[in-house]
Short mmCIF file of C-alpha atoms in Angstrom, two decimals:
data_model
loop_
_atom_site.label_atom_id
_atom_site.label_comp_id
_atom_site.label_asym_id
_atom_site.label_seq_id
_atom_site.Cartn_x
_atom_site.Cartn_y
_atom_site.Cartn_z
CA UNK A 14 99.94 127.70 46.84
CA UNK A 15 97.96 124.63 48.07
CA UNK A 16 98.47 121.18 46.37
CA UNK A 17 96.32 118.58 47.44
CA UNK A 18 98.53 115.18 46.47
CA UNK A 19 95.37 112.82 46.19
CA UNK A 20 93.88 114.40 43.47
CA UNK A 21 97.66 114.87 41.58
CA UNK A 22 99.26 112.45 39.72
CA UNK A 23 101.84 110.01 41.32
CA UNK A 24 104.68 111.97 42.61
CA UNK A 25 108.09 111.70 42.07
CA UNK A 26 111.92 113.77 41.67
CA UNK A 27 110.40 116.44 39.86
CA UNK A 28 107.15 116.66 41.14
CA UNK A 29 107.79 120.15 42.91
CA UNK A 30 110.07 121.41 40.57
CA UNK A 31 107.54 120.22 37.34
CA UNK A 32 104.63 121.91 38.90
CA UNK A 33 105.98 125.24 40.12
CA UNK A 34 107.11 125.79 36.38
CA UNK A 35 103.84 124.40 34.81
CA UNK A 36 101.75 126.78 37.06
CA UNK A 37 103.64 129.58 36.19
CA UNK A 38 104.77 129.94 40.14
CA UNK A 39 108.40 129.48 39.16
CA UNK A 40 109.17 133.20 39.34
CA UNK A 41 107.15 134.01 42.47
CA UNK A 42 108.50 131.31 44.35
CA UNK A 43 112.56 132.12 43.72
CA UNK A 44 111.35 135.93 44.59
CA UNK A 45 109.67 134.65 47.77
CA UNK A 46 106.50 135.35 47.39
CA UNK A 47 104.97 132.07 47.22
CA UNK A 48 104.25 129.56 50.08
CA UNK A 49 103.67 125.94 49.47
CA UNK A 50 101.24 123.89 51.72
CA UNK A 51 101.24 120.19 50.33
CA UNK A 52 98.00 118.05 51.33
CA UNK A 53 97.46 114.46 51.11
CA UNK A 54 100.81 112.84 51.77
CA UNK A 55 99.05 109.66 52.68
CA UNK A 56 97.37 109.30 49.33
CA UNK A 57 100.71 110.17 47.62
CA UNK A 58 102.68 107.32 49.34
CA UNK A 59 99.94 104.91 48.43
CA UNK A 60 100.49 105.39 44.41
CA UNK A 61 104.15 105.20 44.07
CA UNK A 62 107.42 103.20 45.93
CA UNK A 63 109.39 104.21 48.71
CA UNK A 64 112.11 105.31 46.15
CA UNK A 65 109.52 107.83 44.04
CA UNK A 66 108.26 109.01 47.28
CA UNK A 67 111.53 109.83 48.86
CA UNK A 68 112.93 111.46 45.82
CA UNK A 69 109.47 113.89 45.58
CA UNK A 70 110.80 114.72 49.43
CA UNK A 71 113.84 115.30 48.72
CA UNK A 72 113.35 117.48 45.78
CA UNK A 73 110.86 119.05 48.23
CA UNK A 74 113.38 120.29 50.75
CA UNK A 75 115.60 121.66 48.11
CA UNK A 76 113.55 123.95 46.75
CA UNK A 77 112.37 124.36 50.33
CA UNK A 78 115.98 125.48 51.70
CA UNK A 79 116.79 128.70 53.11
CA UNK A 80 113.73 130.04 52.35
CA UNK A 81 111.81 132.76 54.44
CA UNK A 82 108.52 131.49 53.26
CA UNK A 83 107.43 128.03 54.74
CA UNK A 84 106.80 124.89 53.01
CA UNK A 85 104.18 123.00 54.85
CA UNK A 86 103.40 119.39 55.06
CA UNK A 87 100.23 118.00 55.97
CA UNK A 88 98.91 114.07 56.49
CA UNK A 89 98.59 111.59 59.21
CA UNK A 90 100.93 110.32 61.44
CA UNK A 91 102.50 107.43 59.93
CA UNK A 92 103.13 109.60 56.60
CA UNK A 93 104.26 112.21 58.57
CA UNK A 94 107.13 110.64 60.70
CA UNK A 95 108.47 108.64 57.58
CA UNK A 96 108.46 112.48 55.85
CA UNK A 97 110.59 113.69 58.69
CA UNK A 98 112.74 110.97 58.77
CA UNK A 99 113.45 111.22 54.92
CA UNK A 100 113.42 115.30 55.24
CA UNK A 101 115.62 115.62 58.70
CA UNK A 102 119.26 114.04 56.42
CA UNK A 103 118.74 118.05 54.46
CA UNK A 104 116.61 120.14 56.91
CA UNK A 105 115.80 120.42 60.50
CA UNK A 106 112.04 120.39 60.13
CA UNK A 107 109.75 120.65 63.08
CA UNK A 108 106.47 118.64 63.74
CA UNK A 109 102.96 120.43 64.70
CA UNK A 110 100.07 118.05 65.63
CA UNK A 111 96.85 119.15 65.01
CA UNK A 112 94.91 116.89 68.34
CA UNK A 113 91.45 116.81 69.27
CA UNK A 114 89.24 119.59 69.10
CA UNK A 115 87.50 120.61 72.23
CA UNK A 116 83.74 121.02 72.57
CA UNK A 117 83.44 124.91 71.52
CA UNK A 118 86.07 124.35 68.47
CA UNK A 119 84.41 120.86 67.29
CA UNK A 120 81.02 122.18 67.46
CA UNK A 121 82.70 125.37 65.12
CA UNK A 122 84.19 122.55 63.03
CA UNK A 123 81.39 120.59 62.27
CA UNK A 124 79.48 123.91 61.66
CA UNK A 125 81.39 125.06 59.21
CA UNK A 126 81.75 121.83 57.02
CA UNK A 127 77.71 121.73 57.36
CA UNK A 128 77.55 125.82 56.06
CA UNK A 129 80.05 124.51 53.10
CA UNK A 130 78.06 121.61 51.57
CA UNK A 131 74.44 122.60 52.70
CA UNK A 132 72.46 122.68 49.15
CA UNK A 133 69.74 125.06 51.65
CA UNK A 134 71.40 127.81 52.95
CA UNK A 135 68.09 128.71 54.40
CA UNK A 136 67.67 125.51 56.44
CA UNK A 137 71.38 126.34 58.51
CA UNK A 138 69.75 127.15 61.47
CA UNK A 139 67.77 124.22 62.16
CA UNK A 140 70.75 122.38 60.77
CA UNK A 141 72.88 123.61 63.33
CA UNK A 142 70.65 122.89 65.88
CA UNK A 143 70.76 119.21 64.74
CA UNK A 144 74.59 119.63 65.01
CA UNK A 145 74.64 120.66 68.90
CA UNK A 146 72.49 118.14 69.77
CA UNK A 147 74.02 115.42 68.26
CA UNK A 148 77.83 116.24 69.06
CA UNK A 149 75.89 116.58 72.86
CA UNK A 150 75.04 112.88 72.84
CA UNK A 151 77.98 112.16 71.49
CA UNK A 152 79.94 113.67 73.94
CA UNK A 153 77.35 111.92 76.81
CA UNK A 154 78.09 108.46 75.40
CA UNK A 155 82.16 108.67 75.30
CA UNK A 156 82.68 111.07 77.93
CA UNK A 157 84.83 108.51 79.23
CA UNK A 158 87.18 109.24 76.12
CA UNK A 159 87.57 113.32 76.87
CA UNK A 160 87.67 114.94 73.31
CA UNK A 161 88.96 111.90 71.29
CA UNK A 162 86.01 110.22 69.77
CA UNK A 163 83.65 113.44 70.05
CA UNK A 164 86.47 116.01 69.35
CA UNK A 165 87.96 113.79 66.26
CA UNK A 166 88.13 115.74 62.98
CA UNK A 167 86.50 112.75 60.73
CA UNK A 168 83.79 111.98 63.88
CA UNK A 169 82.97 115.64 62.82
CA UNK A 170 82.58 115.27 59.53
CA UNK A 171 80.45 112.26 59.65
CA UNK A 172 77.85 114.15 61.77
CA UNK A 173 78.19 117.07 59.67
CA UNK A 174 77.62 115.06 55.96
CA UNK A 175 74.42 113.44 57.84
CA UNK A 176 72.99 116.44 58.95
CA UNK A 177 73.15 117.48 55.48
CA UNK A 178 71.83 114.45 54.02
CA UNK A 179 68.85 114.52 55.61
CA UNK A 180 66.48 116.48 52.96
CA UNK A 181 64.15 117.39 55.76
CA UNK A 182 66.17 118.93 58.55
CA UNK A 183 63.01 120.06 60.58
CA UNK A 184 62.27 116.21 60.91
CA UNK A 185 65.67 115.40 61.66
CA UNK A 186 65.69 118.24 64.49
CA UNK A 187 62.44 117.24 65.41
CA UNK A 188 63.97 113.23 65.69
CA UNK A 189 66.68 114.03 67.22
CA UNK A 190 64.43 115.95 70.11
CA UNK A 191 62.55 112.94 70.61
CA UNK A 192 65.44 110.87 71.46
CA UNK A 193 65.16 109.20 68.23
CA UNK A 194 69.17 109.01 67.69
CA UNK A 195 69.75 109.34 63.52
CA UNK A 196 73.73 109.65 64.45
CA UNK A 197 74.53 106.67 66.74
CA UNK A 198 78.43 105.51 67.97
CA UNK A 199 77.94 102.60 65.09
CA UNK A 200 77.34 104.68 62.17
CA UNK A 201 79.84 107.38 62.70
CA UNK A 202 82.40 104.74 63.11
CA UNK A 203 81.08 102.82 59.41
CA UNK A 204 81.19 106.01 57.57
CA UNK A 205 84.87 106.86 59.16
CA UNK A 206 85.53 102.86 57.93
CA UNK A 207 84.07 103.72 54.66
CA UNK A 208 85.79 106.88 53.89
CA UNK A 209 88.73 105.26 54.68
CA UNK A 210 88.41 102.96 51.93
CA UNK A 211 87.56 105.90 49.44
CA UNK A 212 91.48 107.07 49.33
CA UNK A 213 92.21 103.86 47.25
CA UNK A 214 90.15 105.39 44.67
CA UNK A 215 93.31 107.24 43.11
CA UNK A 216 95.38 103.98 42.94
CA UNK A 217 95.99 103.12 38.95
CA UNK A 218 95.45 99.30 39.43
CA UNK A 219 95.08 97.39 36.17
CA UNK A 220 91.93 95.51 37.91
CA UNK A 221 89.33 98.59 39.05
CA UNK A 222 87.33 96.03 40.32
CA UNK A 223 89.80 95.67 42.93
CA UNK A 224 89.10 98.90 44.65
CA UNK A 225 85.60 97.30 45.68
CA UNK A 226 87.13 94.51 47.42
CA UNK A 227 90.30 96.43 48.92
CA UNK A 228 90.54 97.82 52.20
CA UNK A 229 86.60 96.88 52.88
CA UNK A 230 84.94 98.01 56.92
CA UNK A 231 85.62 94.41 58.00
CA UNK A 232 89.71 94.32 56.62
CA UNK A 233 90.51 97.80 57.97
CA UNK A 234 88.59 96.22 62.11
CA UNK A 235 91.25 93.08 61.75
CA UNK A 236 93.97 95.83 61.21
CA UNK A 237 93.25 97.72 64.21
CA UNK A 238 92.41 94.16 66.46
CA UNK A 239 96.00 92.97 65.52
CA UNK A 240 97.63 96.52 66.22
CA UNK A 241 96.06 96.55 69.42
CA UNK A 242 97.32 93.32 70.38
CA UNK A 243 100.80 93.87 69.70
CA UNK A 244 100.55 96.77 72.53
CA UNK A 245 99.30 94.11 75.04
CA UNK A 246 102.39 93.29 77.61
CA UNK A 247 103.81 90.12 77.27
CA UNK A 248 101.93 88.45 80.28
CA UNK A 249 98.50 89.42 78.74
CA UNK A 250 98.63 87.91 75.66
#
């Protein structure tokens, strides 16, 4: 069973237990013959206190113990390690990172998100051209930074959602041949900043106007200046 927590409602003690009886699940999963892989813990912890979102955890790891079947986790790293802290007082869970993808697996990546949104499954090979050549320059431009910009899952995606974009993917191909860049190190990094600021969209604030003015490109660069800074040893600063 996959449950994707940002498009759920907030969660809380009997989030698990709630929806494994409301999707009928209840008897599968006390026979074993239901896995649970939980999406979007980031989103989750956004909508509710640190008390809700312990208590969805820990109801979590009950129903999770002694089980042969796994219960998996997924969301960033932050979410993540406060997860395991919360979930390591009842289980002994371990901790997989998913890291960079190398050149053959990101150009896979992005080729598959472009083959799952393309509106013109005729146009896929010309699309995929556009891919290749793109990640390429990408990769020429930060080959300083190994597979972390160019092998970075949402780096991926933004190449992939242009590609697709582009109603004319001949022209685009054609562009990109001509060393007329349509996917530069600028705009990959604004639509990362901007779907950033998309996973507010769930929060239940009383003011929806506030979700245009929350979390905006230029909020989200001071947050990363000021985190880098606090690495900085003491005599730099």
């Amino acid at each position: 069973m996959y449950v994707d927590l940002a498009a759920t409602g907030p969660v809380g003690e009997n989030t698990l237990s709630g929806g494994l009886l409301q999707s009928g699940l209840l008897d599968g999963w006390s026979k074993a013959t239901v896995a649970l892989l939980i999406d979007g813990l980031d989103e989750a912890r956004l909508r509710v206190t640190g008390e809700a979102f312990e208590s969805f955890l820990l109801d979590v790891a009950r129903l999770s113990n002694d089980r042969p079947l796994p219960t998996v986790l997924f969301g960033r790293t932050g979410a993540i390690e406060y997860a395991w802290l919360v979930l390591a007082e009842k289980l002994a869970p371990p901790v997989l990172e998913i890291s960079y993808y190398d050149e053959q697996a990101s150009l896979s990546f992005a080729k598959a998100r472009v083959r799952h949104t393309s509106a013109a499954p005729a146009h896929l090979p010309v699309q995929f051209q556009a891919v290749e050549l793109l990640l390429s320059q990408l990769r020429q431009q930060t080959e300083n930074d190994g597979d972390s910009f160019a092998g970075y899952a949402p780096v991926l995606l933004a190449v992939a959602d242009r590609v697709v974009k582009e109603r004319n993917a001949s022209a685009l191909l054609s562009a990109i041949q001509r060393g007329q860049q349509s996917v530069t190190l600028q705009s990959v990094v604004n639509a990362i900043l901007d779907r950033e600021q998309t996973k507010l969209e769930s929060l239940p604030l009383e003011d929806s106007g506030l979700l245009k003015r929350l979390y905006l490109p230029s909020e989200q660069l001071v947050s990363c200046n000021s985190d880098s800074r606090k690495n900085y040893p003491a005599w730099a600063a």
